[in-house]
PDB file of C-alpha atoms and ligand atoms in Angstrom:
ATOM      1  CA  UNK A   1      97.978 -43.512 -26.456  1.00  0.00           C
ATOM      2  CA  UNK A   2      94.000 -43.620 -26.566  1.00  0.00           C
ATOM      3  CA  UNK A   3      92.313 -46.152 -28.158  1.00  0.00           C
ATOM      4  CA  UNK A   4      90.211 -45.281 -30.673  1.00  0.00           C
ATOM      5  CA  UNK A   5      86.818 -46.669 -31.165  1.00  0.00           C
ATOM      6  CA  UNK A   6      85.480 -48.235 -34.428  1.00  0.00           C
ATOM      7  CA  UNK A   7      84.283 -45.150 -36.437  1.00  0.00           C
ATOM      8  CA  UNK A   8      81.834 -47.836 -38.671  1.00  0.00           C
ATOM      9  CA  UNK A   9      80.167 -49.342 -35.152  1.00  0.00           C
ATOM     10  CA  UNK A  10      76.415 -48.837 -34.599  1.00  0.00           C
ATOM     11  CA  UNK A  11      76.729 -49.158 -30.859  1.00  0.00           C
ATOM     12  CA  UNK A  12      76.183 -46.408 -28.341  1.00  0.00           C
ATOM     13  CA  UNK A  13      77.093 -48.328 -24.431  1.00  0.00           C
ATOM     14  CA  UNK A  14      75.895 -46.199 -21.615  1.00  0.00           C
ATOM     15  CA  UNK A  15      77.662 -46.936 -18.817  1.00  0.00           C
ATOM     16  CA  UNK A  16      76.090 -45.803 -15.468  1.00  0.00           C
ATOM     17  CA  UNK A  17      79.102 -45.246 -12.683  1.00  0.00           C
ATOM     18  CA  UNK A  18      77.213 -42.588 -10.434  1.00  0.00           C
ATOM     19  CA  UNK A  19      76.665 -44.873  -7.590  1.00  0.00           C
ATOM     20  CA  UNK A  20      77.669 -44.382  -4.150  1.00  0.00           C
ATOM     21  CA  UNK A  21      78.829 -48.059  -3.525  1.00  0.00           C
ATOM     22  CA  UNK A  22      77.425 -48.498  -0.168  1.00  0.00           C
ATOM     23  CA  UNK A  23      77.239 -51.933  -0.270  1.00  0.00           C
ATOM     24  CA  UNK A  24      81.021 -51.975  -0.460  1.00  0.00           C
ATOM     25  CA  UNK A  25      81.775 -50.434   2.520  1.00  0.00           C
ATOM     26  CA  UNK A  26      83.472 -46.807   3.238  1.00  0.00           C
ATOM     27  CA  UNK A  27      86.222 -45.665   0.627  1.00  0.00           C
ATOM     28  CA  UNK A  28      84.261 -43.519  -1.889  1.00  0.00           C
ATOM     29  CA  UNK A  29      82.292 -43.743  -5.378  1.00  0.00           C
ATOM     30  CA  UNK A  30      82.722 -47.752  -6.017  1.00  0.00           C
ATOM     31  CA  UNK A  31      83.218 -47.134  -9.926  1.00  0.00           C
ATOM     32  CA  UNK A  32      86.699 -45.422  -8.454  1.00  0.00           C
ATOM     33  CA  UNK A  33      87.816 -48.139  -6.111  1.00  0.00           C
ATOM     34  CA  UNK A  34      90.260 -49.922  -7.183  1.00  0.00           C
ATOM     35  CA  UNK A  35      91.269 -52.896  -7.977  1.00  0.00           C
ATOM     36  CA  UNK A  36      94.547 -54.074  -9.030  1.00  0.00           C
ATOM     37  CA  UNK A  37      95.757 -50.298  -8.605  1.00  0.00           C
ATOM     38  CA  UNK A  38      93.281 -49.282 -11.076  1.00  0.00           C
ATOM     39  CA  UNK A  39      89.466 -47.768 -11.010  1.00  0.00           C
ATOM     40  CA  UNK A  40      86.860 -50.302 -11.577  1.00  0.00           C
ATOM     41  CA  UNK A  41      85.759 -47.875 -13.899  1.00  0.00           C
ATOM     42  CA  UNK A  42      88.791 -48.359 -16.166  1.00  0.00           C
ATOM     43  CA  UNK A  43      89.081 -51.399 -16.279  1.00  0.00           C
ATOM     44  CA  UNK A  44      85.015 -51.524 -17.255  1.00  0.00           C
ATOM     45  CA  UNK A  45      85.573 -49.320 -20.100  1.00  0.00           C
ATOM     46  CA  UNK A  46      88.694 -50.890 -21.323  1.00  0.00           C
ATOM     47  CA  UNK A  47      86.279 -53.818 -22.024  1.00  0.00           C
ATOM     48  CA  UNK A  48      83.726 -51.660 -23.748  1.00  0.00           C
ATOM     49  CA  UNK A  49      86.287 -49.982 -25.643  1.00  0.00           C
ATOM     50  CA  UNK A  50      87.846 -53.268 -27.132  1.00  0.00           C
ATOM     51  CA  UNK A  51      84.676 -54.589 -28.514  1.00  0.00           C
ATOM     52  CA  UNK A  52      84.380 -54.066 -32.418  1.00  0.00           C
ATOM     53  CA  UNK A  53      80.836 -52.621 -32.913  1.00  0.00           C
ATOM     54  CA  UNK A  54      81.352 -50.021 -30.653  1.00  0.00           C
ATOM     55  CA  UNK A  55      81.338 -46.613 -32.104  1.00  0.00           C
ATOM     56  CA  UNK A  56      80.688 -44.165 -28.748  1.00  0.00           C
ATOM     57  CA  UNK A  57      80.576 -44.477 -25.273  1.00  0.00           C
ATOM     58  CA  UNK A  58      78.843 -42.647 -22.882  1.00  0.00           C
ATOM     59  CA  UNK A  59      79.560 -42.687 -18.723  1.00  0.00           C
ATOM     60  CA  UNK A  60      77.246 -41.010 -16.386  1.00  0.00           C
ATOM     61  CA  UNK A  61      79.585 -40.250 -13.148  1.00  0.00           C
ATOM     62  CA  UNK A  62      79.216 -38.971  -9.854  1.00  0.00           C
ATOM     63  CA  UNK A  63      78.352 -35.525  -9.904  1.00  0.00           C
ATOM     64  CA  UNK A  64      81.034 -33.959  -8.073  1.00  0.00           C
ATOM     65  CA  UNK A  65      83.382 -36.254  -9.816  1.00  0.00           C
ATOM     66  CA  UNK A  66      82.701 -35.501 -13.528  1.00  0.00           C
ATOM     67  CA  UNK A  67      85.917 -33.760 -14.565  1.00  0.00           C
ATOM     68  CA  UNK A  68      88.019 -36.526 -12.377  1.00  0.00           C
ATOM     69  CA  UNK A  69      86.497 -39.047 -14.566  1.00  0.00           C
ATOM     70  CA  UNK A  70      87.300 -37.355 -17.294  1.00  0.00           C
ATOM     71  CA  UNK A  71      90.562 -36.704 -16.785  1.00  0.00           C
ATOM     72  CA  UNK A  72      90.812 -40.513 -15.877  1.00  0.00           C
ATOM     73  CA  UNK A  73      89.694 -41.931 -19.095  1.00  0.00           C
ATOM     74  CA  UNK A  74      91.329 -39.689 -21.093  1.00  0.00           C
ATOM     75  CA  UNK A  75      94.424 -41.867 -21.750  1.00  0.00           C
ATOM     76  CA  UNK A  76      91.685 -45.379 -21.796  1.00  0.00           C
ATOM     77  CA  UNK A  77      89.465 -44.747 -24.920  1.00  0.00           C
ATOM     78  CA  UNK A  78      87.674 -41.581 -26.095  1.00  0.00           C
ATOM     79  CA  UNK A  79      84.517 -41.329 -23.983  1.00  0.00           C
ATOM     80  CA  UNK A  80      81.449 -38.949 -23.382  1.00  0.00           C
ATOM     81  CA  UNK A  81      81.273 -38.148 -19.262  1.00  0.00           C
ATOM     82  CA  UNK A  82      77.838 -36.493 -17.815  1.00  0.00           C
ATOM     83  CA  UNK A  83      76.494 -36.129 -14.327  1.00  0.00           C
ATOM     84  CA  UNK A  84      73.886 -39.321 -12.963  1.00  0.00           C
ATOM     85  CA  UNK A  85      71.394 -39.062 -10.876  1.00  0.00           C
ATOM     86  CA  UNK A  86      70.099 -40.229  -7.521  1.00  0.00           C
ATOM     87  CA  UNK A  87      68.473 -43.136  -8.843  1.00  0.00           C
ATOM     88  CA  UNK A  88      70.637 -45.640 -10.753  1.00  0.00           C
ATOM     89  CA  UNK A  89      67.471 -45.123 -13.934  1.00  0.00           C
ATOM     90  CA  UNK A  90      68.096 -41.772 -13.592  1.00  0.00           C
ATOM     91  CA  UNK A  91      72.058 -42.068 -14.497  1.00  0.00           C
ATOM     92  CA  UNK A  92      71.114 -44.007 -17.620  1.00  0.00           C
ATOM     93  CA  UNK A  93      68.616 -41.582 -18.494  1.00  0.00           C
ATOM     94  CA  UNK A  94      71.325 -38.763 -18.754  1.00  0.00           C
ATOM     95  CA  UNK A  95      73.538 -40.863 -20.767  1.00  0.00           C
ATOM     96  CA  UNK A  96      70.825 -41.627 -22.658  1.00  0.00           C
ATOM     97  CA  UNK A  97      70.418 -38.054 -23.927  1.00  0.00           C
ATOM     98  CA  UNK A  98      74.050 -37.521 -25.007  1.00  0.00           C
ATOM     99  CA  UNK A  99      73.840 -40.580 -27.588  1.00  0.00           C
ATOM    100  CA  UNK A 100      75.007 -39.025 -30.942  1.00  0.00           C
ATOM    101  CA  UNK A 101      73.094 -38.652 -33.411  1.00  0.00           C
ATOM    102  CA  UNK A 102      73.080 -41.799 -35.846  1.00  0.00           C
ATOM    103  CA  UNK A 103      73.338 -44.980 -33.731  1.00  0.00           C
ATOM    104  CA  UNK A 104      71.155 -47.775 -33.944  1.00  0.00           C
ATOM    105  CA  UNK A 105      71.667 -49.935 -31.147  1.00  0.00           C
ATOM    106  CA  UNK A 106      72.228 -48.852 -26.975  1.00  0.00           C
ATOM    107  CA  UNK A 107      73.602 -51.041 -24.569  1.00  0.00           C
ATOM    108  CA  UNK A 108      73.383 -50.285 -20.816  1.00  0.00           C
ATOM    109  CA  UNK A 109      76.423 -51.833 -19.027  1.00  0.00           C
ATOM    110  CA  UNK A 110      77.173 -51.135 -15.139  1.00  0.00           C
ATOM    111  CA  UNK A 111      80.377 -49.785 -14.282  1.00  0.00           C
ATOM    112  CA  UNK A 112      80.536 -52.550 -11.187  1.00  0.00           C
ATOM    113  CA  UNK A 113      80.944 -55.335 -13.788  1.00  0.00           C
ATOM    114  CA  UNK A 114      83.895 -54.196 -14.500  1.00  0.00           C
ATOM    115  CA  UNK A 115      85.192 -56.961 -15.969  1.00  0.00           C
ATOM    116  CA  UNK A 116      82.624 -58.195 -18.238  1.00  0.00           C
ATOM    117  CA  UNK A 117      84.054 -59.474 -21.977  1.00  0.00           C
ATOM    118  CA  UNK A 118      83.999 -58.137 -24.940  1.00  0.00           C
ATOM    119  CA  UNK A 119      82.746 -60.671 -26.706  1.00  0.00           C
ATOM    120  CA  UNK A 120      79.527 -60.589 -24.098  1.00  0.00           C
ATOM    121  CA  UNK A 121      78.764 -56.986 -25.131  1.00  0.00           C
ATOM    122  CA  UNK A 122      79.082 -58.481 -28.644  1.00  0.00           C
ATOM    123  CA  UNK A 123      76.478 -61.139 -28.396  1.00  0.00           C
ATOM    124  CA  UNK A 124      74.055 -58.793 -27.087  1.00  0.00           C
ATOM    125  CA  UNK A 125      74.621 -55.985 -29.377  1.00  0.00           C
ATOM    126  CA  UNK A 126      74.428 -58.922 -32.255  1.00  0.00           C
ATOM    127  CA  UNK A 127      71.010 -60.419 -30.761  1.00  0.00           C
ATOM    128  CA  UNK A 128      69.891 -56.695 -31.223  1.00  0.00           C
ATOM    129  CA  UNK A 129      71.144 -56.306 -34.520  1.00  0.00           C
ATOM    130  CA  UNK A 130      69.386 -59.916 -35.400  1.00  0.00           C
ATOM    131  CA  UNK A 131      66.098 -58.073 -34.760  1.00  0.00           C
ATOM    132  CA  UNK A 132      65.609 -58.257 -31.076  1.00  0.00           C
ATOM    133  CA  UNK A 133      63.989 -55.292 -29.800  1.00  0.00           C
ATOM    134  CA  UNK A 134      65.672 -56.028 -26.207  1.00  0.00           C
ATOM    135  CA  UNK A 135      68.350 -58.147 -25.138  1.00  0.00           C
ATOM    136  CA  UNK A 136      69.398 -59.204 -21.403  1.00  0.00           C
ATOM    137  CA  UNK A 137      72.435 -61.455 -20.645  1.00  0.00           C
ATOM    138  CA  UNK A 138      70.989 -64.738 -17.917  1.00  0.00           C
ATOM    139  CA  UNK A 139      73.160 -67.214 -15.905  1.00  0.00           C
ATOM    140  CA  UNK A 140      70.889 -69.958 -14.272  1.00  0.00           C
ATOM    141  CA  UNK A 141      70.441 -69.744 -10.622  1.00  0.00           C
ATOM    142  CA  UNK A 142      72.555 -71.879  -8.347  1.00  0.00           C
ATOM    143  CA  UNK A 143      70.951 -71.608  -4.869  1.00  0.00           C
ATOM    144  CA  UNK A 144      67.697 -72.696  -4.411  1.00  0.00           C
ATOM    145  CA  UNK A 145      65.164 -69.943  -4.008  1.00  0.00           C
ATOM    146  CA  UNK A 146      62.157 -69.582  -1.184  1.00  0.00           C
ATOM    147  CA  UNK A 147      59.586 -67.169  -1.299  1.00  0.00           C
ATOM    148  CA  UNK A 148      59.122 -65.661   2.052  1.00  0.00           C
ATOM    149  CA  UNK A 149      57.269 -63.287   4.469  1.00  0.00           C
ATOM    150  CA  UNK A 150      59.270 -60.464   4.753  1.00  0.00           C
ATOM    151  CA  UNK A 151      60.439 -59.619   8.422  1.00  0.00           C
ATOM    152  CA  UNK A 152      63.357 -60.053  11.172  1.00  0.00           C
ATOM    153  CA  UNK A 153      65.513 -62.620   9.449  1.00  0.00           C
ATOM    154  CA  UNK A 154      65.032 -65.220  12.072  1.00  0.00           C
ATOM    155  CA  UNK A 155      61.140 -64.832  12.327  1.00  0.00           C
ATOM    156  CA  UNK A 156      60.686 -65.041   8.343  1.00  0.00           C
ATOM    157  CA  UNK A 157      58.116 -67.635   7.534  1.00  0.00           C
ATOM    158  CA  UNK A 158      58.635 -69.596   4.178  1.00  0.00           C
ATOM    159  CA  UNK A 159      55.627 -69.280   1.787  1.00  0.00           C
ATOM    160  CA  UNK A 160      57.221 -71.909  -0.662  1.00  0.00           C
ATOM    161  CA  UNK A 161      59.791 -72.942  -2.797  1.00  0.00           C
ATOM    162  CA  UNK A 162      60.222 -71.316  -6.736  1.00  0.00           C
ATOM    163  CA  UNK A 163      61.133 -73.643  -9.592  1.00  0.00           C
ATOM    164  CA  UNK A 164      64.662 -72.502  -9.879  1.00  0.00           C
ATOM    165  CA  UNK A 165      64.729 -73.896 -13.196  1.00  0.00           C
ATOM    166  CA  UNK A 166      63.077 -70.762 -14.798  1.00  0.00           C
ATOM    167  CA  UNK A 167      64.887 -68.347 -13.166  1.00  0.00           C
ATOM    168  CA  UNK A 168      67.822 -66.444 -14.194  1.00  0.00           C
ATOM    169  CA  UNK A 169      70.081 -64.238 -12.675  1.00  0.00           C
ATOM    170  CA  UNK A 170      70.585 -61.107 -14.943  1.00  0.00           C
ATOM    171  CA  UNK A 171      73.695 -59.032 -15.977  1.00  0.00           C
ATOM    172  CA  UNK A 172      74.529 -56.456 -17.870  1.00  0.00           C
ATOM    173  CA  UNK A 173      75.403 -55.076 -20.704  1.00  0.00           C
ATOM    174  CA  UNK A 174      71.524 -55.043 -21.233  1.00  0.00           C
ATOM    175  CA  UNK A 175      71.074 -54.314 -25.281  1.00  0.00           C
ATOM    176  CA  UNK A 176      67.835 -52.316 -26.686  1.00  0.00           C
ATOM    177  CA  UNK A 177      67.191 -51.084 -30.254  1.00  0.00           C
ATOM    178  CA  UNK A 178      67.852 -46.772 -29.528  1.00  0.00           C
ATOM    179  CA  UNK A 179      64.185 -45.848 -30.231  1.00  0.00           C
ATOM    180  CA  UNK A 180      62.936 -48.756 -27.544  1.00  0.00           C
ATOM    181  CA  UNK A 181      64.881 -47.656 -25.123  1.00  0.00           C
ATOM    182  CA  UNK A 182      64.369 -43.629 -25.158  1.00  0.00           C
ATOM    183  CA  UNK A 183      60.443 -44.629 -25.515  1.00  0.00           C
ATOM    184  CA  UNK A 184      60.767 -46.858 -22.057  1.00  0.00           C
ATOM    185  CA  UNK A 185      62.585 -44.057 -19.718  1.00  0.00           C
ATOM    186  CA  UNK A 186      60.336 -41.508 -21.274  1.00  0.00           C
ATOM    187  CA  UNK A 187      57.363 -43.923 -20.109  1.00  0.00           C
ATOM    188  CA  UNK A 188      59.068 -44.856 -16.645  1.00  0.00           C
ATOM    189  CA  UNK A 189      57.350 -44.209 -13.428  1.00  0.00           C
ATOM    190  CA  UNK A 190      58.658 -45.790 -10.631  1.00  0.00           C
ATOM    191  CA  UNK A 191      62.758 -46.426 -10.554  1.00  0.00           C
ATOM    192  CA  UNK A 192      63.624 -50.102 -11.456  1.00  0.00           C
ATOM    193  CA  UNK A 193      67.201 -51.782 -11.261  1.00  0.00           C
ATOM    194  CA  UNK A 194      67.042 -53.058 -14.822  1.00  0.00           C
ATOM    195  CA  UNK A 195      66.034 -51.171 -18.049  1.00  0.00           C
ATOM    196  CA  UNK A 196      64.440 -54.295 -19.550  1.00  0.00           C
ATOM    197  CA  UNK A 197      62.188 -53.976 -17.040  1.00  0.00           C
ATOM    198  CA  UNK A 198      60.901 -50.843 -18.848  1.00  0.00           C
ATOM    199  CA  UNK A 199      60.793 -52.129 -21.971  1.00  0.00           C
ATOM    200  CA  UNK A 200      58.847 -55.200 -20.467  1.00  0.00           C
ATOM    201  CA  UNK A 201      56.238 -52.627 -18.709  1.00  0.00           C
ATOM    202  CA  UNK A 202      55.936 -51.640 -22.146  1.00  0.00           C
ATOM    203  CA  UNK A 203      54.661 -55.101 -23.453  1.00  0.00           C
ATOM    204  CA  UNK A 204      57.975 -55.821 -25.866  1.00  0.00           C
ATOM    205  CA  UNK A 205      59.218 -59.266 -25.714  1.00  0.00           C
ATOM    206  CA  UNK A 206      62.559 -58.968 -24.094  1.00  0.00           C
ATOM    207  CA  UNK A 207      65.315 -62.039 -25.031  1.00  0.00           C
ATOM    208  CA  UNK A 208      67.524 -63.905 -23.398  1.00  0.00           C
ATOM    209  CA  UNK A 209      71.501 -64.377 -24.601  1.00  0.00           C
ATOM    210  CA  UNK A 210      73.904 -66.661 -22.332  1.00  0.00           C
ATOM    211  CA  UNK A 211      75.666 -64.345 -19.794  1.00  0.00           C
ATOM    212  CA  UNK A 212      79.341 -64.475 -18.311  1.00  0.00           C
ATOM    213  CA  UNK A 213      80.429 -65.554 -14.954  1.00  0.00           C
ATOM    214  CA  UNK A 214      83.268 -62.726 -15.342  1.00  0.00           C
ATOM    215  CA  UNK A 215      80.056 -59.833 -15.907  1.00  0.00           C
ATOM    216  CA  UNK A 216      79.709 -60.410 -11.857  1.00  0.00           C
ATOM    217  CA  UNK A 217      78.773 -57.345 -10.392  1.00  0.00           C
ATOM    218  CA  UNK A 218      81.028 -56.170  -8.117  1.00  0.00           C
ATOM    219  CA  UNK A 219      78.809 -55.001  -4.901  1.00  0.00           C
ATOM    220  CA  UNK A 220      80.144 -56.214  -1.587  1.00  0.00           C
ATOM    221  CA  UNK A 221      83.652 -56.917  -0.272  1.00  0.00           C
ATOM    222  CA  UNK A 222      83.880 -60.294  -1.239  1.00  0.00           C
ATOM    223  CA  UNK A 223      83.413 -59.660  -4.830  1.00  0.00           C
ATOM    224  CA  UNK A 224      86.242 -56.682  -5.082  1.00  0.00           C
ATOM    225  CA  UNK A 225      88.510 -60.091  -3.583  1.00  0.00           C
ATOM    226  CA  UNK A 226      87.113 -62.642  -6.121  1.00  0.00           C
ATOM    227  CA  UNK A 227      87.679 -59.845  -8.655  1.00  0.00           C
ATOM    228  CA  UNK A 228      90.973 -59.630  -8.209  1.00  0.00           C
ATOM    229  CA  UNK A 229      91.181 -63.461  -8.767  1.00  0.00           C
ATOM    230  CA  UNK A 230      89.743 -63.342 -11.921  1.00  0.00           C
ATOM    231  CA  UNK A 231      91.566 -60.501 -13.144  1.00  0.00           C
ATOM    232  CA  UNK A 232      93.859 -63.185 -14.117  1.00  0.00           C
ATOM    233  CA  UNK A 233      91.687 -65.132 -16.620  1.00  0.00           C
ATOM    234  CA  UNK A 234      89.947 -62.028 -17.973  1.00  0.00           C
TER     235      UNK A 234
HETATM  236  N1  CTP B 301      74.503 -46.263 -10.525  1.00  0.00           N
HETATM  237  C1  CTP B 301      74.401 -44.994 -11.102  1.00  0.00           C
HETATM  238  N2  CTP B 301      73.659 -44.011 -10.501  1.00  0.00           N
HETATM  239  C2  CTP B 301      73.043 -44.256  -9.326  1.00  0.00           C
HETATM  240  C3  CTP B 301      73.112 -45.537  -8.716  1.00  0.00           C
HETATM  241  C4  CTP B 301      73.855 -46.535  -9.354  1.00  0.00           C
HETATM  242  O1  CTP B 301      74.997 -44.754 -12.174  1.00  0.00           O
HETATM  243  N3  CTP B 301      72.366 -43.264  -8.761  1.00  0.00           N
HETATM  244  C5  CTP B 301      75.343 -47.286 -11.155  1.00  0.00           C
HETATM  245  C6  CTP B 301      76.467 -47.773 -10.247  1.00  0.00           C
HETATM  246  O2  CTP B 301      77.587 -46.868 -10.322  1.00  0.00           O
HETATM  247  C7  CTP B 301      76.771 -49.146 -10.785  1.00  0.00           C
HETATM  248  C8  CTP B 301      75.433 -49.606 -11.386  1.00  0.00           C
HETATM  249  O3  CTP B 301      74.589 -48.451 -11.442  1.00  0.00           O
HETATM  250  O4  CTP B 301      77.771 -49.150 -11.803  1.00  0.00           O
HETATM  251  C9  CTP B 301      74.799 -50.709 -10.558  1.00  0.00           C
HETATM  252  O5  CTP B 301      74.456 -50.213  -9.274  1.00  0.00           O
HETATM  253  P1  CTP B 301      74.970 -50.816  -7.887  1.00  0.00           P
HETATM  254  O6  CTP B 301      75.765 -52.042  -8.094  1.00  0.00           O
HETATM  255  O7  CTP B 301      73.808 -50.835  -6.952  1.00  0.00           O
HETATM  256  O8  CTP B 301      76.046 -49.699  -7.430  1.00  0.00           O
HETATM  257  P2  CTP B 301      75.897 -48.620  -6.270  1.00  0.00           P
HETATM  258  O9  CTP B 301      74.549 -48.007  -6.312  1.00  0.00           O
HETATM  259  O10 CTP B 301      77.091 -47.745  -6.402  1.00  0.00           O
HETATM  260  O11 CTP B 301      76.087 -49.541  -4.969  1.00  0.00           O
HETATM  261  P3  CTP B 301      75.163 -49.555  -3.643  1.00  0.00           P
HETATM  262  O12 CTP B 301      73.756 -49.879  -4.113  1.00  0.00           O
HETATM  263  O13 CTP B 301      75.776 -50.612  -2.790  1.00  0.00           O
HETATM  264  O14 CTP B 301      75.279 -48.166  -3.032  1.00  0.00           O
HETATM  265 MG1   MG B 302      72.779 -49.244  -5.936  1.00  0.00          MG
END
């Protein structure tokens, strides 16, 4: 049976799946590998699906894929499916223009975190709701981080060492009032891997909400294995 998805939510999550996954090796479109037996894409929007405040969902595919993916989420939750683009900003800007009509609040959530909580996507959508104009999930950073001249690995020269302690690794779902967002991709110019990067370009303030080790991106073969791990505690 489909889940339905709260009729009174003011949520719209765009959920950009139209990459290639090259990162991950041969073996197609990465939001249709699987894992466990099932799409990362499913079990992504499973997530999105089960959190309360939202009320639509929209899931730019791979172009030659779209009616797969439809057919595929048919039986998860009831879900919008477009084309993306070449660019991952691209992909969200397509979703972006089948939002109904009506909803307050967009969160952009990649596909490759496919096992991201529900409760995350309800923290940022409530920091939204609280008044935030933009809203980005942060882990600290672990390693410590140099700054280097770019070249041939082994003739890199380190410049110097960044304070890791304000940095922060950033995940999605990425939260933005509706009118913020459309206003940043209709200002974009060059492509960016984030869309608060857009919205800071813009000059908004952009806040920070404590992110999820389980919102990992899935992106090289490692992760699909320590995905499968967690799959047991998500
Ligand atoms: N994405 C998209 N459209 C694109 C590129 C990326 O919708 N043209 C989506 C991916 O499907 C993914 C998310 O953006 O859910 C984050 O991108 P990334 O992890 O880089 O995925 P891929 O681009 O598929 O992987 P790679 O860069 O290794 O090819
Ligand atoms: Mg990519």
């Amino acid at each position: 049976m489909t889940a339905q998805l709260n009729a009174r939510g003011d949520v719209a999550v765009l959920v950009p799946a139209a990459g290639a996954g090259l990162r991950l090796g041969p073996g197609g479109p990465k939001a249709l590998r699987l894992l466990a037996g099932e799409p990362l894409l499913v079990h992504a929007i499973r997530r999105v699906a089960a959190a309360p405040s939202v009320r639509a969902i929209v899931v730019a595919a791979p172009a030659a894929e779209v009616s797969a993916v439809r057919e595929l989420l048919a039986p998860v939750a009831p879900v919008t499916v477009v084309a993306g683009g070449a660019e991952r900003q691209e992909s969200v800007s397509l979703a972006l223009a089948a939002v109904p009509a009506g909803v307050g609040i967009v969160l952009v959530h990649d596909a490759a975190r496919a096992l991201t909580p529900p409760e995350l996507i309800e923290s940022v959508a409530a920091a939204v709701r609280a008044g935030h104009p933009a809203v980005i999930p942060v882990l600290p950073v672990v390693d410590t981080i140099k700054e280097v001249r770019p070249g041939r690995a082994e003739l890199e020269v380190v410049l110097g060492t960044v304070d890791r302690a304000v940095l922060r690794s950033v995940q999605t779902p990425q939260g933005f009032r509706y009118d913020v967002l459309v206003a940043a991709h209709a200002a974009a110019a060059d492509p960016l891997t984030d869309d608060a990067g857009l919205v800071e370009k813009a000059g908004l303030p952009v806040a920070c909400v404590p992110g999820s080790e389980l919102a990992m991106k899935i992106t090289r073969p490692m992760d699909l294995i320590l995905a499968e791990a967690l799959l047991h505690v998500s």
